[in-house]
Amino acid sequence: MIVTRVRLRDFRSYAQAELALGEGLTVLHGRNGAGKTNLLEALYFGCTGRSCRTSNERELVRFGASATRVEIDARDDDGPHSLSVGFQPGEAKRLRADGAPVDRLVDVAARPLVSVFLPDRLELVKGAPALRRAHMDQLVAALWPARAATRRAYTSALAQRNALLGRIRAGRASRASLPAWDAEVARHGIALRDDRAAAVELVREGFATLAGELGLAGEPELRFRPRSRAATAEELAAELAERTDADLERGFTGHGPHRDDLLLARDGRDLRAYGSQGEQRIALLALLLAEREALAQARGAPPLLLLDDVMSELDPERRERLAARIARHGQSVVTTTDLAHVPGAADPGVARVAVADGALRPDTPAPAWEAA
Amino acid sequence: MNAPPIQRLVTELAKLPGIGNRTAQRLAFHILRADPQEAYALADAIREVKERIGLCEVCFNLAEGPRCRICLDERRDPSIICVVEEPNDVIPIERTHEFPGRYHVLGGALSPIDGVDPEDLKIAQLYARVAEGGIREVVLATNPTTTGEATALHIAEGLRERAPDVTVTRLASGLPVGADLEYADEVTLGRAFAGRRAV
C-alpha cells in the first residue's frame, strides 16, 4: 500500500497544507525550522493515530487553534483507501478508516505501514530496555497482525499477578490463586518471547549487512536477549513459582518477558553504553532499514519510510549507499536542508517539495495518478 | 436546577449501565409525564424482582425461591456441572439444549486488580458440591479472557487435588459455525488455528 496524499489542518506550524507523495522518493527541502519534520510527523500521525515525537499530543494542535485534523489518501491493489485522525485536546481522537469510525488505526488491516527515523528516536538505542521491547512488539504486530493481541494479554495477566502480589504482601489475599496467575502469565509470556525472537531473527542478518554498509566498523550485531530461557509455558510458570518469595518482597514480578531486551552491539560491545552518537545513529538507521526489508518480504510491501535529516551526518560515500538502499523499493520521504546532500534528488521520478513558512511548494509536477 | 425528588430519580437512573446523565434526564421526565399507573408498575416490578428473586442455594443461579428451575428439574443430569461466571452466562448455554447437566455460577472471575480473590467467588461451594460425590465431570465455561482463564486454571488445580477422579474439561474456542473465515477476527482465528485437529 502506498500513500498518495496527505492533508493537514491546524497541525503544528501548518494552518492548512496538502501534499501529494511520489511513488518512490519524495524530498522535502527547506531551511531549519521551516516545518519539514512537522510534515513527517503529520504523515506518521495520519497513518497510526499517534505522534512519533511527543506523548503530549496537545503540542500537535497549532497555536491558537482548538483542534487538528490529518487525512491520508492511500491505495493498494484493491483501489483507494482513506484514513483520518481528528484530535481536540481533552477529547477522544476521532479515527476513521475508509470512512468508518475505528477505535485504533493500528488495528486496521488496510493501512499503510510506516517506519520513521528521527534524531530524537536515538533513545531507542541508548534509552531504557522498555523502549526496545515496545519496538520489537510493534515489529511483531506489523509482521503478523494476529499476534498483536499477545502483548496486550501478557500485560494484563502480568498486571493481575502484580496486583495479587501486592494484596498478598498487605495480608489481604492468600497465595491460593497465585499458581493460576503464574500459569496465565507464563502462557502469554512464552508466546510473546517466541514472537519477539522470531521477529528479531528475520532482521538480524539485514542489520549486520546494513550497519556495515553505512559505516559501523567491526562486527555489527543484533541479538534478542530474553530474560527466560524456558522452553515451555510450564517451565516458565515453574521459574515464576521459584521466585515467588523475592517477588513478594519487591511487590512485583521480577522475571519474565517484560525484562527482555534487544542488544545492538559492535564487536560484542553494547552500543548503548560504548557507542558514539554517530555509531548509535547508524545502528538505529540500520535497524529500521532491516525491519523495512523484512516487512517487504513478509507482507509484500515495504512500509513508508520517513527519514528526518539523516543525510547531513553521513559522508558522501555513505549517503550514496543509503540513497541506493532507499531507492531499491517502496516509498520514502526524506527531509534535508540542502538538496545537494541527497544523492539522486534531481533524478526523474523523484518528487521535490520546498518547505517554507508553513507552506509547501512542489518543484516537480504532481505524480501521474493525480491527473487521473 | 430540578426539584430534589426529580434530581434523586435522575441520579438513580444514571447509575444504571449504559445510561448517561442526559438519558437519565430524558427517562426521568418521561416517567414524570407518564400515567401514574405506568410509573407505579415500573416501581412495583423493580421491587418485586428484588424481593422475589434471589440466588439458588445449590448453584447460585438466579432463582425464585430457594432453588432455581434447573436444580429443581429432575430430568437434569446431576453428575455434570457446568461452571460459569455470571447468571446471564447460563442463558446462551441453555439455548443450545445441548447441555444436560446442572450449573454452578461463580459470581465473577478472579481479578486481583479489582480485589476479587477466590474467597469472593463461589469456589468453596463448588468444591463442597463435588465432595458430596456423584459428580462425574466439571465443565469450566468461564470466559476466554485473562481473568476467565486464570479462574479456570485455579479451579482445575483445586479439583485435581480434591477430587482426582472427576473429569475436568474446558470449553473449546474457535470459529463460530456458519461464519466465513474472511470475517473472523485475528484473535479468534488464531485460537482456532491453535486448537485445530486432524479430520
Coordinates of N, CA, C and O in Angstrom, one line a residue, chain B residues 12-164:
Chain B
E12 N -30.4 8.2 40.4 CA -30.6 6.8 40.5 C -30.5 6.1 39.1 O -29.9 5.1 38.9
L13 N -31.2 6.8 38.2 CA -31.3 6.2 36.8 C -29.9 6.2 36.2 O -29.5 5.3 35.4
A14 N -29.1 7.3 36.5 CA -27.8 7.4 35.8 C -26.8 6.4 36.4 O -25.8 6.1 35.8
K15 N -27.2 5.7 37.5 CA -26.3 4.6 38.0 C -26.4 3.3 37.1 O -25.6 2.4 37.2
L16 N -27.5 3.2 36.3 CA -27.7 2.0 35.5 C -26.7 1.9 34.4 O -26.2 3.0 33.9
P17 N -26.3 0.7 34.1 CA -25.3 0.6 33.0 C -25.8 1.1 31.7 O -27.0 0.9 31.3
G18 N -24.9 1.8 31.0 CA -25.3 2.3 29.6 C -26.1 3.6 29.7 O -26.5 4.1 28.6
I19 N -26.4 4.1 30.9 CA -27.3 5.3 31.0 C -26.4 6.5 31.4 O -25.8 6.4 32.5
G20 N -26.3 7.5 30.6 CA -25.5 8.7 31.0 C -26.5 9.7 31.6 O -27.7 9.4 31.7
N21 N -25.9 10.8 32.0 CA -26.7 11.8 32.6 C -27.9 12.3 31.8 O -29.0 12.5 32.2
R22 N -27.6 12.5 30.5 CA -28.7 13.1 29.6 C -29.8 12.1 29.4 O -31.0 12.5 29.5
T23 N -29.5 10.8 29.2 CA -30.5 9.8 29.0 C -31.3 9.7 30.3 O -32.5 9.5 30.3
A24 N -30.6 9.8 31.5 CA -31.3 9.7 32.7 C -32.3 10.8 32.9 O -33.4 10.6 33.3
Q25 N -31.9 12.0 32.4 CA -32.9 13.1 32.5 C -34.1 12.8 31.6 O -35.3 13.1 32.0
R26 N -33.8 12.3 30.4 CA -34.9 12.1 29.5 C -35.9 11.0 30.1 O -37.1 11.2 30.0
L27 N -35.3 10.0 30.7 CA -36.2 8.9 31.3 C -36.9 9.5 32.4 O -38.1 9.2 32.6
A28 N -36.3 10.3 33.3 CA -37.0 10.9 34.4 C -38.2 11.7 34.0 O -39.3 11.6 34.6
F29 N -38.0 12.5 33.0 CA -39.1 13.4 32.5 C -40.2 12.6 31.9 O -41.3 12.9 31.9
H30 N -39.8 11.5 31.2 CA -40.8 10.6 30.6 C -41.6 10.0 31.8 O -42.8 9.9 31.7
I31 N -41.0 9.5 32.8 CA -41.7 8.9 34.0 C -42.6 10.0 34.6 O -43.8 9.7 34.9
L32 N -42.1 11.2 34.7 CA -43.0 12.3 35.3 C -44.2 12.5 34.4 O -45.3 12.7 35.0
R33 N -44.1 12.5 33.1 CA -45.2 12.8 32.3 C -46.1 11.6 32.2 O -47.3 11.7 31.8
A34 N -45.6 10.4 32.4 CA -46.4 9.2 32.2 C -47.6 9.0 33.2 O -47.6 9.7 34.2
D35 N -48.5 8.2 32.8 CA -49.6 7.8 33.7 C -49.1 7.4 35.0 O -48.1 6.6 35.1
P36 N -49.7 7.7 36.1 CA -49.3 7.2 37.4 C -49.3 5.6 37.4 O -48.3 5.0 37.9
Q37 N -50.3 5.0 36.8 CA -50.3 3.5 36.7 C -49.0 3.0 36.2 O -48.5 2.0 36.7
E38 N -48.6 3.6 35.0 CA -47.4 3.1 34.3 C -46.2 3.2 35.2 O -45.4 2.3 35.3
A39 N -46.1 4.3 35.9 CA -44.9 4.6 36.7 C -44.9 3.6 37.9 O -43.9 3.1 38.3
Y40 N -46.1 3.4 38.5 CA -46.2 2.5 39.7 C -45.8 1.1 39.2 O -45.2 0.3 40.0
A41 N -46.3 0.7 38.0 CA -46.0 -0.6 37.5 C -44.5 -0.8 37.5 O -44.0 -1.9 37.8
L42 N -43.8 0.2 37.0 CA -42.3 0.1 36.9 C -41.7 -0.1 38.3 O -40.9 -0.9 38.6
A43 N -42.2 0.8 39.2 CA -41.7 0.7 40.6 C -41.9 -0.6 41.2 O -41.1 -1.2 41.9
D44 N -43.1 -1.2 41.0 CA -43.5 -2.5 41.6 C -42.6 -3.6 41.0 O -42.2 -4.5 41.7
A45 N -42.4 -3.5 39.7 CA -41.6 -4.5 39.0 C -40.2 -4.5 39.6 O -39.7 -5.6 39.8
I46 N -39.7 -3.4 39.8 CA -38.3 -3.3 40.4 C -38.3 -3.9 41.8 O -37.5 -4.7 42.2
R47 N -39.3 -3.5 42.6 CA -39.4 -4.0 44.0 C -39.6 -5.5 44.0 O -38.9 -6.3 44.7
E48 N -40.5 -6.0 43.1 CA -40.8 -7.4 43.1 C -39.5 -8.3 42.7 O -39.3 -9.3 43.3
V49 N -38.8 -7.8 41.7 CA -37.7 -8.6 41.3 C -36.6 -8.6 42.4 O -36.0 -9.7 42.6
K50 N -36.5 -7.6 43.2 CA -35.6 -7.6 44.3 C -36.1 -8.4 45.5 O -35.3 -9.1 46.2
E51 N -37.4 -8.5 45.7 CA -37.9 -9.2 46.8 C -38.0 -10.7 46.5 O -37.8 -11.5 47.4
R52 N -38.3 -11.0 45.3 CA -38.7 -12.4 45.0 C -37.5 -13.2 44.3 O -37.6 -14.4 44.4
I53 N -36.6 -12.5 43.7 CA -35.6 -13.2 43.0 C -34.3 -13.2 43.9 O -33.8 -12.2 44.3
G54 N -33.8 -14.4 44.2 CA -32.6 -14.5 44.9 C -31.7 -15.4 44.2 O -31.8 -15.8 43.1
L55 N -30.6 -15.9 45.0 CA -29.7 -16.9 44.4 C -30.1 -18.3 44.8 O -30.4 -18.5 46.0
C56 N -30.0 -19.2 43.9 CA -30.2 -20.6 44.2 C -29.2 -21.1 45.2 O -28.1 -20.8 45.2
E57 N -29.7 -21.8 46.2 CA -28.8 -22.2 47.3 C -27.8 -23.3 46.9 O -26.9 -23.6 47.6
V58 N -28.1 -24.0 45.7 CA -27.2 -25.0 45.3 C -26.2 -24.4 44.3 O -25.0 -24.6 44.5
C59 N -26.7 -23.8 43.2 CA -25.8 -23.4 42.1 C -25.6 -21.9 42.0 O -24.8 -21.5 41.2
F60 N -26.3 -21.1 42.8 CA -26.1 -19.6 42.8 C -26.6 -19.0 41.5 O -26.2 -17.8 41.2
N61 N -27.4 -19.7 40.7 CA -28.1 -19.1 39.6 C -29.2 -18.3 40.2 O -29.5 -18.4 41.4
L62 N -29.8 -17.4 39.4 CA -31.0 -16.6 39.8 C -32.1 -17.6 40.1 O -32.3 -18.5 39.3
A63 N -32.9 -17.4 41.2 CA -34.0 -18.3 41.5 C -35.1 -17.6 42.1 O -34.9 -16.6 42.9
E64 N -36.3 -18.0 41.8 CA -37.5 -17.5 42.5 C -37.7 -18.6 43.6 O -38.2 -19.7 43.3
G65 N -37.4 -18.3 44.8 CA -37.4 -19.3 45.9 C -36.0 -19.8 46.2 O -35.1 -19.3 45.6
P66 N -35.9 -20.9 47.0 CA -34.6 -21.3 47.4 C -33.8 -22.0 46.3 O -32.6 -22.0 46.4
R67 N -34.5 -22.6 45.4 CA -33.7 -23.3 44.3 C -34.2 -22.8 42.9 O -35.3 -22.5 42.7
C68 N -33.2 -22.9 42.0 CA -33.5 -22.4 40.6 C -34.2 -23.5 39.8 O -34.3 -24.7 40.3
R69 N -34.8 -23.1 38.7 CA -35.6 -24.1 37.9 C -34.7 -25.3 37.5 O -35.2 -26.4 37.4
I70 N -33.5 -25.0 37.2 CA -32.6 -26.1 36.7 C -32.3 -27.1 37.8 O -32.3 -28.3 37.5
C71 N -32.0 -26.6 39.0 CA -31.7 -27.5 40.1 C -33.0 -28.3 40.5 O -32.9 -29.4 41.1
L72 N -34.2 -27.7 40.3 CA -35.4 -28.4 40.6 C -35.8 -29.5 39.6 O -36.6 -30.4 39.9
D73 N -35.3 -29.3 38.4 CA -35.7 -30.2 37.3 C -35.0 -31.6 37.4 O -33.8 -31.7 37.3
E74 N -35.9 -32.6 37.7 CA -35.4 -33.9 37.9 C -34.7 -34.6 36.7 O -33.9 -35.5 36.8
R75 N -35.1 -34.0 35.5 CA -34.5 -34.7 34.3 C -33.1 -34.2 34.1 O -32.4 -34.8 33.2
R76 N -32.6 -33.2 34.7 CA -31.2 -32.7 34.5 C -30.3 -33.7 35.2 O -30.5 -34.1 36.3
D77 N -29.2 -34.0 34.5 CA -28.2 -34.9 35.0 C -27.4 -34.3 36.1 O -26.6 -33.3 35.9
P78 N -27.4 -34.8 37.3 CA -26.7 -34.1 38.4 C -25.2 -34.5 38.4 O -24.5 -33.9 39.3
S79 N -24.8 -35.4 37.5 CA -23.4 -35.8 37.6 C -22.5 -34.9 36.7 O -21.2 -35.0 36.8
I80 N -23.1 -33.9 36.0 CA -22.2 -33.0 35.2 C -22.5 -31.6 35.7 O -23.7 -31.2 35.7
I81 N -21.5 -30.8 36.0 CA -21.7 -29.4 36.4 C -20.9 -28.5 35.4 O -19.8 -28.7 35.1
C82 N -21.6 -27.5 35.0 CA -21.0 -26.5 34.1 C -20.8 -25.2 34.9 O -21.7 -24.7 35.5
V83 N -19.5 -24.8 35.0 CA -19.2 -23.7 35.8 C -19.1 -22.4 35.0 O -18.4 -22.4 34.0
V84 N -19.9 -21.4 35.3 CA -19.9 -20.1 34.5 C -19.7 -19.0 35.5 O -19.7 -19.1 36.7
E85 N -19.3 -17.8 34.9 CA -19.0 -16.6 35.7 C -20.3 -16.0 36.3 O -20.4 -15.7 37.5
E86 N -21.3 -15.7 35.4 CA -22.4 -14.9 35.8 C -23.7 -15.6 35.5 O -23.7 -16.4 34.5
P87 N -24.8 -15.3 36.1 CA -26.1 -15.9 35.8 C -26.5 -15.8 34.3 O -27.0 -16.7 33.7
N88 N -26.1 -14.6 33.7 CA -26.5 -14.5 32.3 C -25.7 -15.3 31.4 O -26.0 -15.4 30.2
D89 N -24.6 -15.9 31.9 CA -23.9 -16.9 31.0 C -24.6 -18.2 30.9 O -24.3 -19.0 30.0
V90 N -25.6 -18.5 31.8 CA -26.4 -19.7 31.7 C -27.3 -19.7 30.5 O -27.5 -20.7 29.8
I91 N -27.8 -18.5 30.2 CA -28.9 -18.4 29.1 C -28.4 -18.9 27.8 O -29.1 -19.7 27.2
P92 N -27.2 -18.4 27.3 CA -26.8 -18.9 25.9 C -26.6 -20.4 25.9 O -26.9 -21.1 24.9
I93 N -26.1 -21.0 27.0 CA -25.8 -22.4 27.0 C -27.1 -23.2 27.0 O -27.3 -24.2 26.3
E94 N -28.1 -22.7 27.8 CA -29.4 -23.3 27.8 C -30.1 -23.3 26.4 O -30.8 -24.2 26.0
R95 N -29.8 -22.2 25.7 CA -30.5 -22.1 24.4 C -30.0 -23.1 23.4 O -30.7 -23.5 22.5
T96 N -28.8 -23.7 23.7 CA -28.3 -24.7 22.8 C -29.0 -26.0 23.0 O -29.0 -26.9 22.1
H97 N -29.6 -26.2 24.2 CA -30.3 -27.5 24.5 C -29.3 -28.7 24.4 O -29.7 -29.8 24.2
E98 N -28.0 -28.4 24.5 CA -27.0 -29.5 24.3 C -26.5 -29.9 25.7 O -26.0 -31.0 25.8
F99 N -26.7 -29.1 26.7 CA -26.1 -29.4 28.0 C -27.1 -30.0 28.9 O -28.1 -29.3 29.3
P100 N -27.0 -31.3 29.2 CA -28.0 -32.0 30.0 C -27.8 -31.8 31.5 O -28.7 -32.2 32.3
G101 N -26.7 -31.3 31.9 CA -26.3 -31.3 33.4 C -26.8 -30.0 34.1 O -27.8 -29.4 33.7
R102 N -26.2 -29.7 35.2 CA -26.5 -28.6 36.0 C -25.4 -27.6 36.0 O -24.3 -27.8 35.5
Y103 N -25.7 -26.4 36.7 CA -24.7 -25.3 36.6 C -24.1 -25.0 38.0 O -24.6 -25.5 39.0
H104 N -23.1 -24.2 37.9 CA -22.6 -23.6 39.1 C -22.1 -22.2 38.7 O -21.2 -22.0 37.9
V105 N -22.7 -21.2 39.3 CA -22.4 -19.8 39.0 C -21.5 -19.2 40.0 O -21.8 -19.1 41.2
L106 N -20.3 -18.8 39.5 CA -19.3 -18.3 40.4 C -19.6 -16.9 41.0 O -19.1 -16.5 42.0
G107 N -20.3 -16.1 40.2 CA -20.5 -14.7 40.6 C -19.3 -13.8 40.2 O -19.1 -12.8 40.9
G108 N -18.6 -14.1 39.2 CA -17.5 -13.3 38.7 C -16.3 -14.1 38.3 O -16.4 -15.3 38.2
A109 N -15.1 -13.5 38.2 CA -13.9 -14.2 37.8 C -12.8 -13.6 38.7 O -12.9 -12.4 39.2
L110 N -11.7 -14.3 38.9 CA -10.6 -13.8 39.7 C -10.0 -12.6 39.1 O -9.7 -12.6 37.9
S111 N -9.8 -11.5 39.8 CA -9.2 -10.3 39.3 C -8.6 -9.5 40.4 O -9.3 -8.7 41.1
P112 N -7.3 -9.8 40.8 CA -6.7 -9.2 41.9 C -6.7 -7.6 41.7 O -6.8 -6.9 42.7
I113 N -6.7 -7.1 40.5 CA -6.7 -5.7 40.3 C -8.0 -5.1 40.9 O -8.0 -4.0 41.5
D114 N -9.1 -5.8 40.7 CA -10.4 -5.4 41.3 C -10.6 -5.9 42.7 O -11.8 -5.8 43.2
G115 N -9.6 -6.6 43.2 CA -9.8 -7.1 44.6 C -10.6 -8.4 44.7 O -11.2 -8.6 45.7
V116 N -10.8 -9.1 43.6 CA -11.6 -10.3 43.6 C -10.7 -11.5 43.8 O -9.9 -11.9 42.9
D117 N -10.7 -12.1 45.0 CA -9.9 -13.3 45.3 C -10.8 -14.5 45.3 O -12.1 -14.4 45.2
P118 N -10.2 -15.7 45.4 CA -11.1 -17.0 45.4 C -12.2 -17.0 46.4 O -13.3 -17.4 46.1
E119 N -11.9 -16.3 47.6 CA -13.0 -16.3 48.6 C -14.2 -15.5 48.2 O -15.2 -15.6 48.8
D120 N -14.0 -14.6 47.3 CA -15.1 -13.7 46.9 C -16.0 -14.4 45.9 O -17.1 -13.9 45.5
L121 N -15.6 -15.6 45.4 CA -16.4 -16.3 44.4 C -16.9 -17.6 45.0 O -16.5 -17.9 46.1
K122 N -17.9 -18.2 44.4 CA -18.5 -19.4 45.0 C -17.7 -20.7 44.7 O -18.2 -21.7 44.2
I123 N -16.4 -20.5 44.9 CA -15.5 -21.6 44.5 C -15.5 -22.7 45.6 O -15.6 -23.9 45.3
A124 N -15.5 -22.3 46.9 CA -15.5 -23.3 48.0 C -16.8 -24.1 47.9 O -16.8 -25.3 48.2
Q125 N -17.9 -23.4 47.6 CA -19.2 -24.1 47.4 C -19.2 -25.1 46.3 O -19.8 -26.2 46.4
L126 N -18.4 -24.8 45.3 CA -18.3 -25.8 44.2 C -17.5 -27.0 44.7 O -17.9 -28.2 44.4
Y127 N -16.4 -26.8 45.4 CA -15.6 -27.9 45.9 C -16.5 -28.8 46.8 O -16.5 -30.0 46.8
A128 N -17.4 -28.1 47.6 CA -18.3 -28.8 48.5 C -19.3 -29.7 47.8 O -19.5 -30.8 48.1
R129 N -19.8 -29.1 46.7 CA -20.7 -29.9 45.9 C -20.0 -31.1 45.3 O -20.6 -32.2 45.3
V130 N -18.8 -31.0 44.8 CA -18.1 -32.1 44.3 C -17.7 -33.1 45.4 O -17.8 -34.3 45.1
A131 N -17.4 -32.6 46.6 CA -17.0 -33.5 47.7 C -18.2 -34.4 48.1 O -18.0 -35.5 48.6
E132 N -19.4 -33.9 47.9 CA -20.6 -34.7 48.3 C -20.7 -36.0 47.4 O -21.4 -36.9 47.8
G133 N -20.0 -36.0 46.3 CA -20.0 -37.2 45.5 C -21.0 -37.2 44.4 O -21.9 -36.3 44.3
G134 N -21.0 -38.2 43.5 CA -21.9 -38.3 42.4 C -21.6 -37.4 41.2 O -22.4 -37.3 40.3
I135 N -20.5 -36.7 41.3 CA -20.1 -35.8 40.1 C -19.1 -36.5 39.3 O -18.1 -37.0 39.7
R136 N -19.4 -36.6 38.0 CA -18.5 -37.3 37.0 C -17.6 -36.3 36.3 O -16.4 -36.5 36.1
E137 N -18.2 -35.1 35.9 CA -17.5 -34.2 35.1 C -17.8 -32.8 35.5 O -18.9 -32.4 35.8
V138 N -16.8 -31.9 35.5 CA -17.0 -30.5 35.7 C -16.5 -29.8 34.4 O -15.3 -29.9 34.0
V139 N -17.4 -29.0 33.8 CA -17.0 -28.3 32.6 C -16.8 -26.8 33.0 O -17.6 -26.2 33.5
L140 N -15.6 -26.3 32.7 CA -15.2 -25.0 33.0 C -15.6 -24.1 31.8 O -14.9 -24.1 30.8
A141 N -16.6 -23.3 32.0 CA -17.1 -22.4 30.9 C -17.0 -21.0 31.2 O -17.8 -20.1 30.9
T142 N -15.9 -20.6 31.9 CA -15.6 -19.2 32.2 C -15.2 -18.6 30.9 O -14.8 -19.3 29.9
N143 N -15.2 -17.2 30.8 CA -14.9 -16.5 29.5 C -13.5 -16.7 29.1 O -12.6 -16.9 30.0
P144 N -13.2 -16.7 27.8 CA -11.8 -16.9 27.3 C -11.0 -15.6 27.5 O -10.2 -15.2 26.6
T145 N -11.1 -14.9 28.6 CA -10.3 -13.7 28.8 C -9.3 -14.1 29.8 O -9.3 -15.2 30.4
T146 N -8.3 -13.1 30.1 CA -7.3 -13.4 31.1 C -7.8 -13.8 32.4 O -7.4 -14.8 33.0
T147 N -8.8 -13.0 32.9 CA -9.4 -13.3 34.2 C -10.2 -14.7 34.2 O -10.1 -15.4 35.1
G148 N -10.9 -14.9 33.1 CA -11.6 -16.1 33.0 C -10.7 -17.4 32.9 O -11.0 -18.4 33.5
E149 N -9.6 -17.2 32.2 CA -8.7 -18.3 32.0 C -8.0 -18.6 33.4 O -7.8 -19.8 33.7
A150 N -7.6 -17.6 34.1 CA -6.9 -17.8 35.4 C -7.9 -18.5 36.3 O -7.5 -19.3 37.1
T151 N -9.2 -18.1 36.3 CA -10.2 -18.7 37.2 C -10.3 -20.1 36.9 O -10.3 -21.0 37.8
A152 N -10.4 -20.5 35.6 CA -10.5 -21.8 35.2 C -9.3 -22.7 35.6 O -9.4 -23.8 36.1
L153 N -8.1 -22.1 35.5 CA -6.8 -22.8 35.9 C -6.9 -23.0 37.4 O -6.5 -24.1 37.9
H154 N -7.3 -22.0 38.1 CA -7.3 -22.1 39.6 C -8.3 -23.2 40.0 O -7.9 -24.1 40.9
I155 N -9.5 -23.3 39.4 CA -10.4 -24.3 39.8 C -10.0 -25.7 39.4 O -10.1 -26.7 40.1
A156 N -9.4 -25.7 38.2 CA -8.9 -27.0 37.7 C -7.9 -27.6 38.6 O -7.9 -28.8 38.9
E157 N -7.0 -26.8 39.1 CA -5.9 -27.2 40.0 C -6.6 -27.7 41.4 O -6.2 -28.7 41.9
G158 N -7.5 -26.9 41.8 CA -8.2 -27.2 43.1 C -9.0 -28.5 43.0 O -8.9 -29.3 44.0
L159 N -9.6 -28.8 41.9 CA -10.3 -30.0 41.7 C -9.4 -31.2 41.6 O -9.7 -32.3 42.1
R160 N -8.2 -31.0 40.9 CA -7.3 -32.1 40.7 C -6.8 -32.6 42.1 O -6.6 -33.8 42.3
E161 N -6.6 -31.6 43.0 CA -6.2 -32.0 44.4 C -7.3 -32.7 45.2 O -7.1 -33.7 45.8
R162 N -8.5 -32.1 45.1 CA -9.6 -32.6 45.9 C -10.3 -33.8 45.4 O -10.8 -34.6 46.2
A163 N -10.5 -33.9 44.1 CA -11.3 -34.9 43.5 C -10.6 -35.4 42.2 O -11.1 -35.1 41.1
P164 N -9.5 -36.2 42.4 CA -8.8 -36.6 41.2 C -9.6 -37.5 40.2 O -9.2 -37.6 39.0

